Amino acid sequence: MFKSVHTDRISQAIVDQIKEAVFQKKLRPGDKLPSERQLMEQFEASRVTIREAIRLLEHFGILEIRRGADGGAFIRDPNTKFVNNFLQNMFAMDKIKISNLTEARLAVEPFSAKVATERIQEESLEQVRLNIQETKDWLSKGNYSEARLLNLEFHRLIAQASGNPVIFFMIDSIMDIMEQNISSIILSAKPVEQTVEYHEDIYLAIKNQDPEEAQNLMLKHIQDIQKALEALSKETFGRGSF
């Protein structure tokens, strides 16, 4: 699909080719880009150059980077970037607090889990299972940072499985803020492990096609997150800004 590039601005040339493929609808929202190694071969470019191009495309809202076994660089629905940028700007200007986000999550995510239970496809269910397994693998290696990022990805997967694009836009935007502004805070293993336990219980409720149980578990999970963030805020910042 792509041609090798020979220019002083190789990363920009790569960006331009991928953008052109999107505009010509050769690549559509949800499509996955070739692997990093494949892109290096197609463009005849270094790993550093490919990563710079991917970073730029993510910044422009053209790509979404997903973590996990089925992760990679995916063409993003352009509508989501506007929402994400808007909320990020509001958060940066202190117009939105983390407590506002968790309240919104309380309103949306339990329903999202319920609807996902009724609509989820086998492929999506497997993605959720793999997400939990990979999170456990990182925990066993003591990598709590990577495990936390995968925990955030879990909520995107459930929102996506709901089949409602509005719900997904909201959760995806909130997870972006959580990822960029909270995931760097150092936590012990215990809260990360507790989150995985909740996720596993929610997964089993969805797998067993029990929408009420999935909804109730997600509600309790978000309530616990809200309490934990409030406690962390007071401990870390001495105020209730989160």
mmCIF file of C-alpha atoms in Angstrom:
data_model
loop_
_atom_site.group_PDB
_atom_site.id
_atom_site.type_symbol
_atom_site.label_atom_id
_atom_site.label_comp_id
_atom_site.label_asym_id
_atom_site.label_seq_id
_atom_site.Cartn_x
_atom_site.Cartn_y
_atom_site.Cartn_z
ATOM 1 C CA MET A 1 0.000 0.000 0.000
ATOM 2 C CA PHE A 2 2.844 2.384 0.862
ATOM 3 C CA LYS A 3 5.959 3.469 -1.055
ATOM 4 C CA SER A 4 9.477 3.951 0.239
ATOM 5 C CA VAL A 5 10.357 7.550 1.029
ATOM 6 C CA HIS A 6 13.544 9.479 0.259
ATOM 7 C CA THR A 7 13.477 12.994 1.670
ATOM 8 C CA ASP A 8 14.944 15.040 4.499
ATOM 9 C CA ARG A 9 11.563 14.979 6.232
ATOM 10 C CA ILE A 10 10.944 11.251 6.144
ATOM 11 C CA SER A 11 8.537 11.123 9.077
ATOM 12 C CA GLN A 12 6.357 13.849 7.530
ATOM 13 C CA ALA A 13 6.361 12.024 4.199
ATOM 14 C CA ILE A 14 5.135 8.887 5.984
ATOM 15 C CA VAL A 15 2.437 10.897 7.730
ATOM 16 C CA ASP A 16 1.333 12.348 4.393
ATOM 17 C CA GLN A 17 1.060 8.914 2.754
ATOM 18 C CA ILE A 18 -1.020 7.478 5.591
ATOM 19 C CA LYS A 19 -3.257 10.557 5.690
ATOM 20 C CA GLU A 20 -3.758 10.284 1.924
ATOM 21 C CA ALA A 21 -4.709 6.608 2.293
ATOM 22 C CA VAL A 22 -7.312 7.612 4.880
ATOM 23 C CA PHE A 23 -8.695 10.450 2.742
ATOM 24 C CA GLN A 24 -8.956 8.125 -0.268
ATOM 25 C CA LYS A 25 -10.701 5.565 1.989
ATOM 26 C CA LYS A 26 -8.042 2.949 1.358
ATOM 27 C CA LEU A 27 -7.855 2.923 5.152
ATOM 28 C CA ARG A 28 -11.068 3.238 7.147
ATOM 29 C CA PRO A 29 -11.901 3.803 10.823
ATOM 30 C CA GLY A 30 -11.076 0.636 12.748
ATOM 31 C CA ASP A 31 -8.452 -0.607 10.268
ATOM 32 C CA LYS A 32 -5.149 -1.644 11.832
ATOM 33 C CA LEU A 33 -1.863 -0.418 10.387
ATOM 34 C CA PRO A 34 0.841 -2.962 9.548
ATOM 35 C CA SER A 35 3.293 -3.772 12.339
ATOM 36 C CA GLU A 36 6.194 -1.460 13.089
ATOM 37 C CA ARG A 37 8.610 -3.822 11.354
ATOM 38 C CA GLN A 38 6.383 -4.039 8.275
ATOM 39 C CA LEU A 39 6.138 -0.255 8.113
ATOM 40 C CA MET A 40 9.927 -0.005 8.369
ATOM 41 C CA GLU A 41 10.238 -2.334 5.382
ATOM 42 C CA GLN A 42 7.529 -0.655 3.288
ATOM 43 C CA PHE A 43 8.829 2.868 3.870
ATOM 44 C CA GLU A 44 12.510 1.822 4.051
ATOM 45 C CA ALA A 45 12.741 3.909 7.197
ATOM 46 C CA SER A 46 14.227 3.462 10.664
ATOM 47 C CA ARG A 47 12.271 2.439 13.757
ATOM 48 C CA VAL A 48 12.767 5.925 15.228
ATOM 49 C CA THR A 49 11.295 7.549 12.109
ATOM 50 C CA ILE A 50 8.294 5.214 12.063
ATOM 51 C CA ARG A 51 7.610 5.878 15.738
ATOM 52 C CA GLU A 52 7.816 9.631 15.177
ATOM 53 C CA ALA A 53 5.320 9.388 12.310
ATOM 54 C CA ILE A 54 2.969 7.277 14.439
ATOM 55 C CA ARG A 55 3.240 9.802 17.255
ATOM 56 C CA LEU A 56 2.336 12.646 14.898
ATOM 57 C CA LEU A 57 -0.626 10.741 13.469
ATOM 58 C CA GLU A 58 -1.861 10.008 16.969
ATOM 59 C CA HIS A 59 -1.524 13.702 17.852
ATOM 60 C CA PHE A 60 -3.539 14.664 14.758
ATOM 61 C CA GLY A 61 -6.285 12.271 15.840
ATOM 62 C CA ILE A 62 -5.852 9.993 12.832
ATOM 63 C CA LEU A 63 -4.486 7.035 14.796
ATOM 64 C CA GLU A 64 -5.504 5.436 18.065
ATOM 65 C CA ILE A 65 -2.885 3.342 19.881
ATOM 66 C CA ARG A 66 -4.413 0.323 21.595
ATOM 67 C CA ARG A 67 -2.509 -1.792 24.074
ATOM 68 C CA GLY A 68 -2.737 -5.493 24.704
ATOM 69 C CA ALA A 69 -2.384 -8.689 22.718
ATOM 70 C CA ASP A 70 -4.659 -7.385 19.955
ATOM 71 C CA GLY A 71 -3.295 -3.858 20.190
ATOM 72 C CA GLY A 72 -1.521 -1.707 17.647
ATOM 73 C CA ALA A 73 -2.108 1.475 15.660
ATOM 74 C CA PHE A 74 -5.701 1.775 14.411
ATOM 75 C CA ILE A 75 -7.365 4.350 12.180
ATOM 76 C CA ARG A 76 -9.507 6.450 14.460
ATOM 77 C CA ASP A 77 -13.004 7.723 13.885
ATOM 78 C CA PRO A 78 -12.325 11.465 13.395
ATOM 79 C CA ASN A 79 -15.312 12.443 15.550
ATOM 80 C CA THR A 80 -13.695 11.112 18.727
ATOM 81 C CA LYS A 81 -10.663 13.406 18.584
ATOM 82 C CA PHE A 82 -12.756 16.569 18.830
ATOM 83 C CA VAL A 83 -14.439 15.310 21.991
ATOM 84 C CA ASN A 84 -11.134 14.169 23.481
ATOM 85 C CA ASN A 85 -9.384 17.469 22.792
ATOM 86 C CA PHE A 86 -12.289 19.464 24.191
ATOM 87 C CA LEU A 87 -12.325 17.531 27.468
ATOM 88 C CA GLN A 88 -8.532 17.610 27.724
ATOM 89 C CA ASN A 89 -8.552 21.397 27.322
ATOM 90 C CA MET A 90 -11.314 21.769 29.900
ATOM 91 C CA PHE A 91 -9.357 19.579 32.299
ATOM 92 C CA ALA A 92 -6.131 21.530 31.705
ATOM 93 C CA MET A 93 -7.979 24.792 32.467
ATOM 94 C CA ASP A 94 -9.297 23.248 35.694
ATOM 95 C CA LYS A 95 -12.872 23.483 34.432
ATOM 96 C CA ILE A 96 -13.289 19.738 34.871
ATOM 97 C CA LYS A 97 -12.283 17.802 37.972
ATOM 98 C CA ILE A 98 -11.586 14.101 38.240
ATOM 99 C CA SER A 99 -14.610 13.932 40.534
ATOM 100 C CA ASN A 100 -16.714 15.239 37.618
ATOM 101 C CA LEU A 101 -15.364 12.475 35.421
ATOM 102 C CA THR A 102 -16.079 9.724 37.947
ATOM 103 C CA GLU A 103 -19.623 11.039 38.421
ATOM 104 C CA ALA A 104 -20.096 10.833 34.655
ATOM 105 C CA ARG A 105 -18.680 7.321 34.728
ATOM 106 C CA LEU A 106 -21.164 6.362 37.441
ATOM 107 C CA ALA A 107 -23.964 7.526 35.172
ATOM 108 C CA VAL A 108 -22.706 5.833 31.992
ATOM 109 C CA GLU A 109 -20.489 2.814 32.671
ATOM 110 C CA PRO A 110 -22.913 0.584 34.643
ATOM 111 C CA PHE A 111 -25.410 0.953 31.791
ATOM 112 C CA SER A 112 -22.606 0.357 29.301
ATOM 113 C CA ALA A 113 -21.766 -2.946 31.020
ATOM 114 C CA LYS A 114 -25.417 -3.972 31.000
ATOM 115 C CA VAL A 115 -25.885 -3.226 27.309
ATOM 116 C CA ALA A 116 -22.542 -4.826 26.442
ATOM 117 C CA THR A 117 -23.748 -8.045 28.076
ATOM 118 C CA GLU A 118 -26.738 -8.091 25.744
ATOM 119 C CA ARG A 119 -24.846 -7.139 22.577
ATOM 120 C CA ILE A 120 -21.256 -8.336 22.873
ATOM 121 C CA GLN A 121 -19.855 -10.490 20.074
ATOM 122 C CA GLU A 122 -17.576 -13.470 20.649
ATOM 123 C CA GLU A 123 -14.558 -11.629 19.248
ATOM 124 C CA SER A 124 -15.074 -8.686 21.617
ATOM 125 C CA LEU A 125 -15.555 -11.021 24.575
ATOM 126 C CA GLU A 126 -12.248 -12.669 23.747
ATOM 127 C CA GLN A 127 -10.553 -9.252 23.612
ATOM 128 C CA VAL A 128 -11.819 -8.537 27.138
ATOM 129 C CA ARG A 129 -10.522 -11.904 28.357
ATOM 130 C CA LEU A 130 -7.110 -11.303 26.791
ATOM 131 C CA ASN A 131 -6.980 -7.816 28.317
ATOM 132 C CA ILE A 132 -7.472 -9.268 31.803
ATOM 133 C CA GLN A 133 -4.945 -12.042 31.230
ATOM 134 C CA GLU A 134 -2.307 -9.649 29.939
ATOM 135 C CA THR A 135 -2.920 -7.323 32.886
ATOM 136 C CA LYS A 136 -2.293 -10.242 35.253
ATOM 137 C CA ASP A 137 0.883 -11.098 33.355
ATOM 138 C CA TRP A 138 2.250 -7.575 33.823
ATOM 139 C CA LEU A 139 1.290 -7.629 37.495
ATOM 140 C CA SER A 140 3.187 -10.879 37.986
ATOM 141 C CA LYS A 141 6.243 -9.132 36.525
ATOM 142 C CA GLY A 142 5.798 -6.188 38.900
ATOM 143 C CA ASN A 143 5.006 -3.755 36.078
ATOM 144 C CA TYR A 144 2.099 -1.872 37.667
ATOM 145 C CA SER A 145 2.289 0.996 35.171
ATOM 146 C CA GLU A 146 1.552 -1.209 32.153
ATOM 147 C CA ALA A 147 -1.129 -3.065 34.128
ATOM 148 C CA ARG A 148 -2.896 0.206 34.933
ATOM 149 C CA LEU A 149 -2.923 1.242 31.274
ATOM 150 C CA LEU A 150 -4.487 -2.091 30.378
ATOM 151 C CA ASN A 151 -7.056 -1.565 33.136
ATOM 152 C CA LEU A 152 -8.080 1.663 31.424
ATOM 153 C CA GLU A 153 -8.245 -0.166 28.100
ATOM 154 C CA PHE A 154 -10.704 -2.635 29.688
ATOM 155 C CA HIS A 155 -13.259 0.159 30.080
ATOM 156 C CA ARG A 156 -12.842 1.177 26.446
ATOM 157 C CA LEU A 157 -13.454 -2.424 25.386
ATOM 158 C CA ILE A 158 -16.672 -2.650 27.400
ATOM 159 C CA ALA A 159 -17.892 0.685 26.008
ATOM 160 C CA GLN A 160 -17.065 -0.465 22.490
ATOM 161 C CA ALA A 161 -18.940 -3.739 23.075
ATOM 162 C CA SER A 162 -22.050 -1.749 24.024
ATOM 163 C CA GLY A 163 -22.456 -0.936 20.344
ATOM 164 C CA ASN A 164 -23.328 2.675 21.187
ATOM 165 C CA PRO A 165 -20.864 5.148 19.610
ATOM 166 C CA VAL A 166 -21.898 7.963 21.970
ATOM 167 C CA ILE A 167 -21.071 5.839 25.005
ATOM 168 C CA PHE A 168 -17.763 4.860 23.435
ATOM 169 C CA PHE A 169 -16.858 8.496 22.632
ATOM 170 C CA MET A 170 -17.538 9.497 26.232
ATOM 171 C CA ILE A 171 -15.600 6.643 27.833
ATOM 172 C CA ASP A 172 -12.740 6.873 25.347
ATOM 173 C CA SER A 173 -12.367 10.591 26.107
ATOM 174 C CA ILE A 174 -12.459 10.039 29.860
ATOM 175 C CA MET A 175 -9.920 7.209 29.625
ATOM 176 C CA ASP A 176 -7.616 9.491 27.626
ATOM 177 C CA ILE A 177 -7.678 12.039 30.440
ATOM 178 C CA MET A 178 -7.132 9.334 33.050
ATOM 179 C CA GLU A 179 -4.237 7.950 31.038
ATOM 180 C CA GLN A 180 -2.515 11.277 30.458
ATOM 181 C CA ASN A 181 -3.051 12.843 33.873
ATOM 182 C CA ILE A 182 -3.401 10.088 36.473
ATOM 183 C CA SER A 183 -1.621 6.964 35.312
ATOM 184 C CA SER A 184 1.770 8.467 36.236
ATOM 185 C CA ILE A 185 0.803 8.604 39.933
ATOM 186 C CA ILE A 186 2.638 5.829 41.754
ATOM 187 C CA LEU A 187 0.401 3.214 43.348
ATOM 188 C CA SER A 188 1.106 0.017 45.236
ATOM 189 C CA ALA A 189 0.149 -3.331 43.746
ATOM 190 C CA LYS A 190 -2.990 -3.752 45.870
ATOM 191 C CA PRO A 191 -5.340 -1.217 44.180
ATOM 192 C CA VAL A 192 -4.244 -2.393 40.742
ATOM 193 C CA GLU A 193 -4.896 -6.012 41.722
ATOM 194 C CA GLN A 194 -8.300 -5.101 43.161
ATOM 195 C CA THR A 195 -9.205 -3.446 39.868
ATOM 196 C CA VAL A 196 -8.286 -6.605 37.965
ATOM 197 C CA GLU A 197 -10.491 -8.645 40.320
ATOM 198 C CA TYR A 198 -13.425 -6.362 39.560
ATOM 199 C CA HIS A 199 -12.728 -6.615 35.844
ATOM 200 C CA GLU A 200 -12.643 -10.393 36.004
ATOM 201 C CA ASP A 201 -15.976 -10.485 37.839
ATOM 202 C CA ILE A 202 -17.518 -8.114 35.281
ATOM 203 C CA TYR A 203 -16.146 -10.238 32.454
ATOM 204 C CA LEU A 204 -17.685 -13.392 33.969
ATOM 205 C CA ALA A 205 -21.057 -11.660 34.379
ATOM 206 C CA ILE A 206 -20.955 -10.631 30.729
ATOM 207 C CA LYS A 207 -19.835 -14.091 29.630
ATOM 208 C CA ASN A 208 -22.673 -15.651 31.661
ATOM 209 C CA GLN A 209 -25.101 -13.206 30.055
ATOM 210 C CA ASP A 210 -26.166 -11.659 33.356
ATOM 211 C CA PRO A 211 -26.724 -7.963 32.516
ATOM 212 C CA GLU A 212 -27.981 -6.987 35.988
ATOM 213 C CA GLU A 213 -24.912 -8.496 37.663
ATOM 214 C CA ALA A 214 -22.585 -6.806 35.172
ATOM 215 C CA GLN A 215 -24.318 -3.483 35.805
ATOM 216 C CA ASN A 216 -24.143 -3.829 39.598
ATOM 217 C CA LEU A 217 -20.493 -4.871 39.576
ATOM 218 C CA MET A 218 -19.525 -1.957 37.340
ATOM 219 C CA LEU A 219 -21.406 0.434 39.619
ATOM 220 C CA LYS A 220 -19.529 -0.841 42.688
ATOM 221 C CA HIS A 221 -16.266 -0.734 40.775
ATOM 222 C CA ILE A 222 -16.649 2.921 39.760
ATOM 223 C CA GLN A 223 -17.781 3.837 43.276
ATOM 224 C CA ASP A 224 -14.599 2.290 44.650
ATOM 225 C CA ILE A 225 -12.551 4.182 42.068
ATOM 226 C CA GLN A 226 -14.237 7.416 43.147
ATOM 227 C CA LYS A 227 -13.390 6.795 46.812
ATOM 228 C CA ALA A 228 -9.814 5.834 45.978
ATOM 229 C CA LEU A 229 -9.238 8.944 43.856
ATOM 230 C CA GLU A 230 -10.663 11.191 46.552
ATOM 231 C CA ALA A 231 -8.357 9.623 49.152
ATOM 232 C CA LEU A 232 -5.383 9.820 46.784
ATOM 233 C CA SER A 233 -6.113 13.467 46.057
ATOM 234 C CA LYS A 234 -6.082 14.435 49.712
ATOM 235 C CA GLU A 235 -2.949 12.408 50.362
ATOM 236 C CA THR A 236 -1.032 13.602 47.319
ATOM 237 C CA PHE A 237 -2.278 17.148 46.874
ATOM 238 C CA GLY A 238 -3.823 18.014 50.224
ATOM 239 C CA ARG A 239 -7.047 19.076 48.582
ATOM 240 C CA GLY A 240 -10.061 17.564 46.902
ATOM 241 C CA SER A 241 -9.285 18.652 43.354
ATOM 242 C CA PHE A 242 -9.578 15.134 41.945
#
